[in-house]
Structures are given as structure tokens and as C-alpha cells.
Coordinates of C-alpha atoms in Angstrom, one line a residue:
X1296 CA -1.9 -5.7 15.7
X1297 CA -4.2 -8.7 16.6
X1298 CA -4.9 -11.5 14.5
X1299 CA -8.1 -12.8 15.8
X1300 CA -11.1 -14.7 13.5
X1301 CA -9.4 -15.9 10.7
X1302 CA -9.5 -19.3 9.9
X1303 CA -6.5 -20.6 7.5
X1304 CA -6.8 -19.8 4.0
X1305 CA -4.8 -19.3 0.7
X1306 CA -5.8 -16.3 -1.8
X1307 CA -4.4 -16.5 -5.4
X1308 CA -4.2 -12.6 -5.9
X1309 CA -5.0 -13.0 -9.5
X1310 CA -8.6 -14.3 -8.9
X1311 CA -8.9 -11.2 -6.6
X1312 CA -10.9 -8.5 -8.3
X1313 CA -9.0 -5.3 -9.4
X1314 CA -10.3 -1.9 -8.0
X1315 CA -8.9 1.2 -9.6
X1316 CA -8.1 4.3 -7.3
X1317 CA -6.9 7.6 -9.5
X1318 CA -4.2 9.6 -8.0
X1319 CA -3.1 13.0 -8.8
X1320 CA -1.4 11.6 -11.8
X1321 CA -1.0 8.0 -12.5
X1322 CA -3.7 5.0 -11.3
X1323 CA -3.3 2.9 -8.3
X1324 CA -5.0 -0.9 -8.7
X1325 CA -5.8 -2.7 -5.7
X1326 CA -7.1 -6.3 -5.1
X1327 CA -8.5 -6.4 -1.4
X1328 CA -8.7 -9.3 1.3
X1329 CA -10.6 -8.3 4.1
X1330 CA -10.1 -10.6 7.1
X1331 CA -11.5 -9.3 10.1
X1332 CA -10.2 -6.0 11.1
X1333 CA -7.3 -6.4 8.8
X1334 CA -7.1 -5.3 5.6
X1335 CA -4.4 -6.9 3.0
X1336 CA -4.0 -5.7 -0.1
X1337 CA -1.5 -6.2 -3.8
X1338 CA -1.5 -3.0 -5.2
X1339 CA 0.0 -1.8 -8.3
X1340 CA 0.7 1.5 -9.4
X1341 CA 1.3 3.0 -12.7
X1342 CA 4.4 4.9 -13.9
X1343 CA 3.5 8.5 -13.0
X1344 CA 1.4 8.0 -9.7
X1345 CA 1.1 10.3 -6.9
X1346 CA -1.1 10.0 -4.5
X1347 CA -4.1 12.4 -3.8
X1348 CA -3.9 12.7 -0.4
X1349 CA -1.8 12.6 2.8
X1350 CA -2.6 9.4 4.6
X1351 CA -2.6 8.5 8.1
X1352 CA -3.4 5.0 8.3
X1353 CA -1.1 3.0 9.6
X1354 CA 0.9 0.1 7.0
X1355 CA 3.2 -2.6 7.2
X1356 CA 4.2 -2.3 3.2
X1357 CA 6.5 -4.4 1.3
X1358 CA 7.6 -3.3 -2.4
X1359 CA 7.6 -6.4 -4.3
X1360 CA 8.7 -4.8 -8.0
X1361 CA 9.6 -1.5 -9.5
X1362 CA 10.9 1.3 -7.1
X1363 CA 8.4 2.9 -4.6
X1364 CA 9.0 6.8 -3.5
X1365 CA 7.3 7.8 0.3
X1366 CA 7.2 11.6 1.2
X1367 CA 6.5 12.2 5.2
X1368 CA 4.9 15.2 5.6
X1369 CA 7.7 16.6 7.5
X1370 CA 9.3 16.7 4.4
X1371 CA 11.6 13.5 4.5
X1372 CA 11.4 10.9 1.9
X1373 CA 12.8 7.4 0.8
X1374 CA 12.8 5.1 -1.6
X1375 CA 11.9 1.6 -1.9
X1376 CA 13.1 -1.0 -4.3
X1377 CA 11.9 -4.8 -4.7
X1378 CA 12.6 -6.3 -1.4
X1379 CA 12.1 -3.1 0.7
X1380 CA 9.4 -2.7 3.2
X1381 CA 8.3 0.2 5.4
X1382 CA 6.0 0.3 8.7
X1383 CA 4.0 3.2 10.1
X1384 CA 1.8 3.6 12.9
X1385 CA -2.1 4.6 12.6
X1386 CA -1.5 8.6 12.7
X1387 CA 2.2 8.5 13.5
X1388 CA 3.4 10.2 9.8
X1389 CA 1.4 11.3 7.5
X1390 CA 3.1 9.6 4.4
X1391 CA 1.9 9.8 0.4
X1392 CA 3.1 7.8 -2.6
X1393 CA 4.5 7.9 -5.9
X1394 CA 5.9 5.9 -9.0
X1395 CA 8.2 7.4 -11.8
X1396 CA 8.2 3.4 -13.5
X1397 CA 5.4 2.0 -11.3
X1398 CA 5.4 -0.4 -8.2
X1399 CA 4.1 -3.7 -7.4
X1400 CA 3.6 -3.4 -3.5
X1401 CA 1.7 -6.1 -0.8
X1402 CA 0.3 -3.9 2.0
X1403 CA -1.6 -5.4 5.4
X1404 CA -3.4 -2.3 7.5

């Protein structure tokens, strides 16, 4: 990754606009920086999400509350607790989401 074009700045998340994104069950709530070609997001997810799709984007993800479960779609899985944090390339493993409790997650992609 590159960081290129972006002056300094400080967001206060909770200013940031909520967007909601249904999964399969549950709801996933982002509030979205765009800086550049870099995305950063804080997302929460509700108890009982799973996502809707197999995504191949690449993340650098850190759980910052509640407990985060990530299936590959090879079929192996972990979980992710309040100071965990996972990377994946763009299109390296296809990797989907879910919550029993819910998550509090801050992704950059």
C-alpha cells in the first residue's frame, strides 16, 4: 500500500455518518473515510451478522470490541477478540464475516 495525497487530518468517528449494509442475518453499520485510494472504515456489526457474500478485497482489520468470526473459503476459520487484527491481500482468500454478540472493528482497504 501507498499512502500518497493525504494531508494530515483527525476524524472523530462519531461525526462520521452511519451507512447500514444488511447481511444474511444481522446488519453491518459503517462510517467511511475516503482518503485517496484508501478506504478506512469503523464498522459495527450486530449480534447475529453474517455476511452476504464471499469477499475478495483485500483488509488490514483490527477488532476493537466484541468477538469477530472469519471463514476462508477453504474452509478454515478464526476468531478475533478485542485487540486482534487480521490482514489479507486483494484476491488472496476469499474471507466472510460474522457476529454471535456483535463486533466493533476499524478496517483500512
Amino acid at each position: 500500500m501507498q499512502i500518497a495525497n493525504i494531508p494530515f487530518g483527525v476524524t472523530d468517528w462519531a461525526n462520521i455518518e452511519k451507512t447500514a449494509h444488511p447481511g444474511i442475518t444481522g446488519m453491518a453499520y459503517w462510517r467511511t473515510q475516503q482518503f485517496d485510494a484508501i478506504r478506512v472504515r469503523m464498522v459495527e456489526y450486530s449480534a447475529g451478522y453474517l455476511a452476504d457474500h464471499w469477499c475478495n478485497k483485500g483488509h488490514i482489520l483490527l477488532c476493537l470490541a466484541g468477538e469477530l468470526m472469519t471463514e476462508l473459503e477453504d474452509g478454515r476459520s478464526f476468531t478475533l477478540s478485542a485487540g486482534h487484527s487480521y490482514q489479507v491481500a486483494d484476491f488472496a482468500e476469499a474471507h466472510r464475516s460474522s457476529t454471535r454478540l456483535g463486533a466493533t472493528l476499524f478496517i483500512v482497504d
